[in-house]
GROMACS .gro file of C-alpha atoms in nm:
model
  247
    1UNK     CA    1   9.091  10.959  10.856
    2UNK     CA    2   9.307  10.941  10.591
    3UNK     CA    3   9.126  10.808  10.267
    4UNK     CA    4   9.324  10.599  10.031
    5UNK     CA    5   9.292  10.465   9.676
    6UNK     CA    6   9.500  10.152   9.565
    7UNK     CA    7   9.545  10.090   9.197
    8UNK     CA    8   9.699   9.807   9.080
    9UNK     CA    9   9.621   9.497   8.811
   10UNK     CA   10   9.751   9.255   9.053
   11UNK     CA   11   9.489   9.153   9.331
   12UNK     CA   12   9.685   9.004   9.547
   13UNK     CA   13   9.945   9.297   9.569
   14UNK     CA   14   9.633   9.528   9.651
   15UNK     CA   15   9.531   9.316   9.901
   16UNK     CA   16   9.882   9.343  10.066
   17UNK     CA   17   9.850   9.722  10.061
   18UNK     CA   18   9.514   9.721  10.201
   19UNK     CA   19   9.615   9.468  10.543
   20UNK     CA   20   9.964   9.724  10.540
   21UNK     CA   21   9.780  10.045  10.530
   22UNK     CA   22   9.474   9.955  10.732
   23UNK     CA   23   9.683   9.875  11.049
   24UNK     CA   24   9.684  10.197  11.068
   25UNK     CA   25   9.416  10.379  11.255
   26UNK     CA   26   9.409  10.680  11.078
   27UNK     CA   27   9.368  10.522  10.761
   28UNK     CA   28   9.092  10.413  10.544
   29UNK     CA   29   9.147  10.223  10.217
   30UNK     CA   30   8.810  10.357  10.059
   31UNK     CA   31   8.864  10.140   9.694
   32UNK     CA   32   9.036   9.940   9.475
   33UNK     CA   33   9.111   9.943   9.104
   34UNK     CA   34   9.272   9.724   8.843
   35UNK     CA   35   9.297   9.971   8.578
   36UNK     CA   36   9.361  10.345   8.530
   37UNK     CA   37   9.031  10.348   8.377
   38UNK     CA   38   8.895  10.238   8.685
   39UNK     CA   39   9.107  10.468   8.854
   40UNK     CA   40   9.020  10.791   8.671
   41UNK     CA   41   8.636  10.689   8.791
   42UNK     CA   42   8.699  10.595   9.127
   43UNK     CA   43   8.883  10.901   9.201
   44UNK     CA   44   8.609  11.105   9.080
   45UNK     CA   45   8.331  10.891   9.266
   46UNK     CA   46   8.535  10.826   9.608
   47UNK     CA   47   8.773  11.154   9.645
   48UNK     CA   48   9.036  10.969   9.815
   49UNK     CA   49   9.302  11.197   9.979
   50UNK     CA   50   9.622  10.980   9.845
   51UNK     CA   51   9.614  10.724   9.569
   52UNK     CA   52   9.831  10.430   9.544
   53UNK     CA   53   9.917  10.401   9.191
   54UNK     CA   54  10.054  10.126   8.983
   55UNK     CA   55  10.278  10.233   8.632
   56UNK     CA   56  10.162   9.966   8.409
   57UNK     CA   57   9.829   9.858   8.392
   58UNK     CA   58   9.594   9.731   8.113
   59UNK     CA   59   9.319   9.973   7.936
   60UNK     CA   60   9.472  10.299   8.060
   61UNK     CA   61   9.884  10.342   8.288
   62UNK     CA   62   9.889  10.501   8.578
   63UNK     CA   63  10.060  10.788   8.399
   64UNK     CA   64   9.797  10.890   8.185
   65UNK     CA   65   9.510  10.801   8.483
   66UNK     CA   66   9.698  11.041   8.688
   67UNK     CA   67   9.711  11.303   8.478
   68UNK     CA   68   9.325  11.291   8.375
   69UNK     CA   69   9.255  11.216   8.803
   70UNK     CA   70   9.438  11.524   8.873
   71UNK     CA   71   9.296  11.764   8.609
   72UNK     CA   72   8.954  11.716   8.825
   73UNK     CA   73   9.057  11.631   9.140
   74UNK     CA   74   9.317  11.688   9.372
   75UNK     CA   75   9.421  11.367   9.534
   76UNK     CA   76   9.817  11.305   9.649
   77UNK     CA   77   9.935  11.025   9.391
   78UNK     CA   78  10.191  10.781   9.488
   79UNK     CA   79  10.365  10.599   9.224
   80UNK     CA   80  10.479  10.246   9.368
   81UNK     CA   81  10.679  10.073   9.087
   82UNK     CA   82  10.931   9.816   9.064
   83UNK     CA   83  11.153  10.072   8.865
   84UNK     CA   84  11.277   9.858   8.605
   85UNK     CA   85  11.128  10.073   8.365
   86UNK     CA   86  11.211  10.435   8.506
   87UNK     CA   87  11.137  10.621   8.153
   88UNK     CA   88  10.815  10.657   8.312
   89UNK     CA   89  10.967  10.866   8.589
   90UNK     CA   90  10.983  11.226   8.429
   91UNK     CA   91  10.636  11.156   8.246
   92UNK     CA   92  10.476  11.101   8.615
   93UNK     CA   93  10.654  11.401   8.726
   94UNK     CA   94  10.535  11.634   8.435
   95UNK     CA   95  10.206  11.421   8.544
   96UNK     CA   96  10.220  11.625   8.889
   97UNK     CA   97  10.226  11.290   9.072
   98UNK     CA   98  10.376  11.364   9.457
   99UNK     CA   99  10.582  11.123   9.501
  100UNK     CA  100  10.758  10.755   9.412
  101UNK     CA  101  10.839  10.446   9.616
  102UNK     CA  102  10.959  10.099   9.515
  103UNK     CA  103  10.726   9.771   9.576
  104UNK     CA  104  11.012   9.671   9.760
  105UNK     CA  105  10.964   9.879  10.019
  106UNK     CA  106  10.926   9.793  10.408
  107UNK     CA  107  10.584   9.839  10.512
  108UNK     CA  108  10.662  10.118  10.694
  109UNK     CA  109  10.812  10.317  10.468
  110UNK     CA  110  10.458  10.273  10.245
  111UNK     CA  111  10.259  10.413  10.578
  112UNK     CA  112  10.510  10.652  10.611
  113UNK     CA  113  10.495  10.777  10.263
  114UNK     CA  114  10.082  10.779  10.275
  115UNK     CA  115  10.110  10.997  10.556
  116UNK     CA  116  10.400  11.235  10.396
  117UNK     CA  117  10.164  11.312  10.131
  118UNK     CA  118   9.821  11.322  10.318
  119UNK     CA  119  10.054  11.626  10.489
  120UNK     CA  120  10.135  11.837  10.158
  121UNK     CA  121  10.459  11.645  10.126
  122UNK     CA  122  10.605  11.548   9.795
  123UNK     CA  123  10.875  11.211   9.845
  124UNK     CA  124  11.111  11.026   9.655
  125UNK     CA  125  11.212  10.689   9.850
  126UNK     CA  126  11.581  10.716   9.869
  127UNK     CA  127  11.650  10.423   9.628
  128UNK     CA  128  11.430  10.577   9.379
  129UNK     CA  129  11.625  10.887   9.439
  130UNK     CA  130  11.922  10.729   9.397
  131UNK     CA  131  11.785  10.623   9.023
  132UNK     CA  132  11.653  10.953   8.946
  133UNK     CA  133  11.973  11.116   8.979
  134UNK     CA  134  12.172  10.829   8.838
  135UNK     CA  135  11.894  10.870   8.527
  136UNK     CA  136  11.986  11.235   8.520
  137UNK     CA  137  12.357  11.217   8.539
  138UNK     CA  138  12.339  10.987   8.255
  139UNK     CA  139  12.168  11.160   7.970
  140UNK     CA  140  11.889  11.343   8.053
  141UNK     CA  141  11.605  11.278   7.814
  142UNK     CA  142  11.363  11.529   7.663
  143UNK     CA  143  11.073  11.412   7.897
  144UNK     CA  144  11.329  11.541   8.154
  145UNK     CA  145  11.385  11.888   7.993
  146UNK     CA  146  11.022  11.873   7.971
  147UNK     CA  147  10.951  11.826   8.354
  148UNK     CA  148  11.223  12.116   8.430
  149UNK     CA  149  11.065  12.321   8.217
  150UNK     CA  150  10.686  12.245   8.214
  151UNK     CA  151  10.538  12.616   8.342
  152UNK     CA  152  10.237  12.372   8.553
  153UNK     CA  153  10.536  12.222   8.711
  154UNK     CA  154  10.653  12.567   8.832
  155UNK     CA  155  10.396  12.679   9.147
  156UNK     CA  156  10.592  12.780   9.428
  157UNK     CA  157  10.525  12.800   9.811
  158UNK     CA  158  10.448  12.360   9.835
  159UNK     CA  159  10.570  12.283  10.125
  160UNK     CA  160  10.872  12.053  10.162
  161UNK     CA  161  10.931  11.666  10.193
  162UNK     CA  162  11.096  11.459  10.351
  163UNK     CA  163  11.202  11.106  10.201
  164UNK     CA  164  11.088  10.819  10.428
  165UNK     CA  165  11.313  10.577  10.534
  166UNK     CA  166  11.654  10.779  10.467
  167UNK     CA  167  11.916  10.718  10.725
  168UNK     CA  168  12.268  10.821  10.561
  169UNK     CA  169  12.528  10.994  10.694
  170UNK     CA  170  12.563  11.306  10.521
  171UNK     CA  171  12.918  11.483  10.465
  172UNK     CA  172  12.900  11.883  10.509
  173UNK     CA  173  12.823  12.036  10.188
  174UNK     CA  174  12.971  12.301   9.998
  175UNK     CA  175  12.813  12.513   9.735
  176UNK     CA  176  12.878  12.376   9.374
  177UNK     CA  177  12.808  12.371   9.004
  178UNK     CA  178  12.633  12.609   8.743
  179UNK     CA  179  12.711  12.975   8.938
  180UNK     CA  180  12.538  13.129   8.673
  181UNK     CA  181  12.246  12.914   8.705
  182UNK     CA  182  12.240  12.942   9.098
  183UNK     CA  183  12.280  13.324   9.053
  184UNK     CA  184  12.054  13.427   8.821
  185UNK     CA  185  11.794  13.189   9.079
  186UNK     CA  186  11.906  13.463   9.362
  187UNK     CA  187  11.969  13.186   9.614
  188UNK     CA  188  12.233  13.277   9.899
  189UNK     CA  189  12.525  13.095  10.020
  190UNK     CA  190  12.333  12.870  10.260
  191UNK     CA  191  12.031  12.774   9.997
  192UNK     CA  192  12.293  12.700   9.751
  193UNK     CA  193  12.435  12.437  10.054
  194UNK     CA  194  12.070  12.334  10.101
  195UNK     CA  195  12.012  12.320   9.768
  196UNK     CA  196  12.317  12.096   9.689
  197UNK     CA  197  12.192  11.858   9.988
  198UNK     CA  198  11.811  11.841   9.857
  199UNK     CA  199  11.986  11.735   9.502
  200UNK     CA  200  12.166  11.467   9.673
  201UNK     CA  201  11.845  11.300   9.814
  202UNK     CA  202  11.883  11.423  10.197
  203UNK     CA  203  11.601  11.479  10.434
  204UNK     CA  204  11.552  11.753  10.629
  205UNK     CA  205  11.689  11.649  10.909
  206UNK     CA  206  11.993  11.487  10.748
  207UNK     CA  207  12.058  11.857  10.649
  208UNK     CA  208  11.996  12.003  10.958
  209UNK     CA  209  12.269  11.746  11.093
  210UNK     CA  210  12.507  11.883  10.832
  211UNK     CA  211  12.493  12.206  10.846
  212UNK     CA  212  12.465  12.207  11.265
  213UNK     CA  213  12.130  12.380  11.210
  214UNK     CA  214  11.772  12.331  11.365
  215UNK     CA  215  11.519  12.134  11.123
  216UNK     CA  216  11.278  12.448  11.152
  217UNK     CA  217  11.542  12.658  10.979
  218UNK     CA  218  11.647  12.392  10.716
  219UNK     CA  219  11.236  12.377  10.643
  220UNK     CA  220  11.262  12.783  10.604
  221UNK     CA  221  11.526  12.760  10.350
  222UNK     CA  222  11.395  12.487  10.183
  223UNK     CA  223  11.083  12.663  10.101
  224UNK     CA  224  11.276  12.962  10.033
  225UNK     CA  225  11.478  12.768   9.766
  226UNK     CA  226  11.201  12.614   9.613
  227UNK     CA  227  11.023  12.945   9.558
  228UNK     CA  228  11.297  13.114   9.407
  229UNK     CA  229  11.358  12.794   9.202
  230UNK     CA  230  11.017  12.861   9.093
  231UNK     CA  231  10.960  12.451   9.099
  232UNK     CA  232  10.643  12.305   9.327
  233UNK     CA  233  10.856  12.030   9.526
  234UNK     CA  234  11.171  11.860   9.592
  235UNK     CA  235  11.123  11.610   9.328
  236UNK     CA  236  11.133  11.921   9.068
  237UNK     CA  237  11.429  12.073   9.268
  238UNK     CA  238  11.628  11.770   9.234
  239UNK     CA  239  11.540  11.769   8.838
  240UNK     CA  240  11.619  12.140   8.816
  241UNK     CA  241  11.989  12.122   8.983
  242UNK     CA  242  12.095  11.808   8.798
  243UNK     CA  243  11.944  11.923   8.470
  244UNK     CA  244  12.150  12.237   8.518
  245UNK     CA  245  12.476  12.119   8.627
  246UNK     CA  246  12.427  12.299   8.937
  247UNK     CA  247  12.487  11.999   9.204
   0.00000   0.00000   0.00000
């Protein structure tokens, strides 16, 4: 079973959550909160495997109760927001949070995402990816330097994601942006290509497609980029490519 935490102040979005995710047989919402206070305790009390994790919150965000929950546990955090106020994003990422879905979401792609990150699986839903690198093309902020840069954010060998719900077409990629960047990372021609699809918000598979390659390969490289990247996830590949012009 599959133990799961959902935080929000809003009961009645909770209780959604709970009749979504418990028609699932492998998993178990084990508590609720209505605070990151709460949170922070029921984390350490119940050692869910993946928390649910509202943004705004009275007494204590879910920014600051994930960071305290995950310097003494080690729980997957999903961030559900509405995104209308996405200068939380790079704060949740510098966090360590594993991953970010709207409350718009189909319920699927919530059961979907639980499962992604009871795996090892870090996720951006594709519209939040969409944000992130519309946030980043913009004008990155210093929170964003900060989660490119951040030395916990840079543990190789996680293993890779892939974004629920994602069904674009994807055009074959070519290699592109900072070459000094890219070189001095040691990536070859093909993790460049990989590494230009991951930046775009692409799934595995959607890569795989692309680059008329088998999803066990596309995994291979993947984890081969992120290591050399020296980033824990895709999220922080995504932040690292757009942050250096090299996508």
């Amino acid at each position: 079973m599959i133990r799961v935490l959902l935080v929000d102040d809003q009961a009645l979005v909770r209780s959604g959550f709970r009749i979504i995710l418990e028609s699932e047989p492998d998993l178990e919402v084990v508590g609720e909160a209505a605070t990151g206070l709460e949170a922070v305790a029921l984390a350490r009390d119940l050692r869910p495997d993946v928390i649910c994790m509202d943004v705004e919150m009275p007494v204590m965000d879910g920014i600051e109760a994930a960071r305290q929950i995950l310097a003494d546990t080690s729980p997957a955090i999903l961030i559900l927001t509405t995104f209308g106020h996405d200068r939380y994003l790079f704060d949740a990422l510098a966090a360590g949070v594993s991953g970010f879905l709207l409350k718009t979401s189909r319920a699927e792609q919530l059961i979907d995402a639980v499962h992604a990150l009871a795996r090892g699986e870090a996720l951006l839903g594709p519209d939040v990816t969409k944000a992130v690198l519309e946030r980043i093309a913009g004008a990155p902020t210093q929170s964003a330097r900060s989660a490119a840069a951040d030395p916990a954010l840079r543990e190789p060998g996680a293993p890779p994601m892939v974004p629920a719900g994602s069904h674009t077409t994807v055009p074959a990629a070519s290699p592109a942006g900072d070459s000094t960047a890219l070189e001095a990372a040691g990536l070859t021609e093909r993790e460049r290509e990989v590494l230009t699809l991951i930046a775009q918000g692409h799934s595995n598979a959607e890569i795989a497609a692309a680059l008329f390659l088998g999803e066990s390969t596309i995994k291979t490289h993947v984890s081969n980029v992120l290591q050399k990247l020296g980033v824990r996830d895709r999220i922080q590949a995504v932040v690292w490519a757009h942050t250096r012009g090299a996508a």
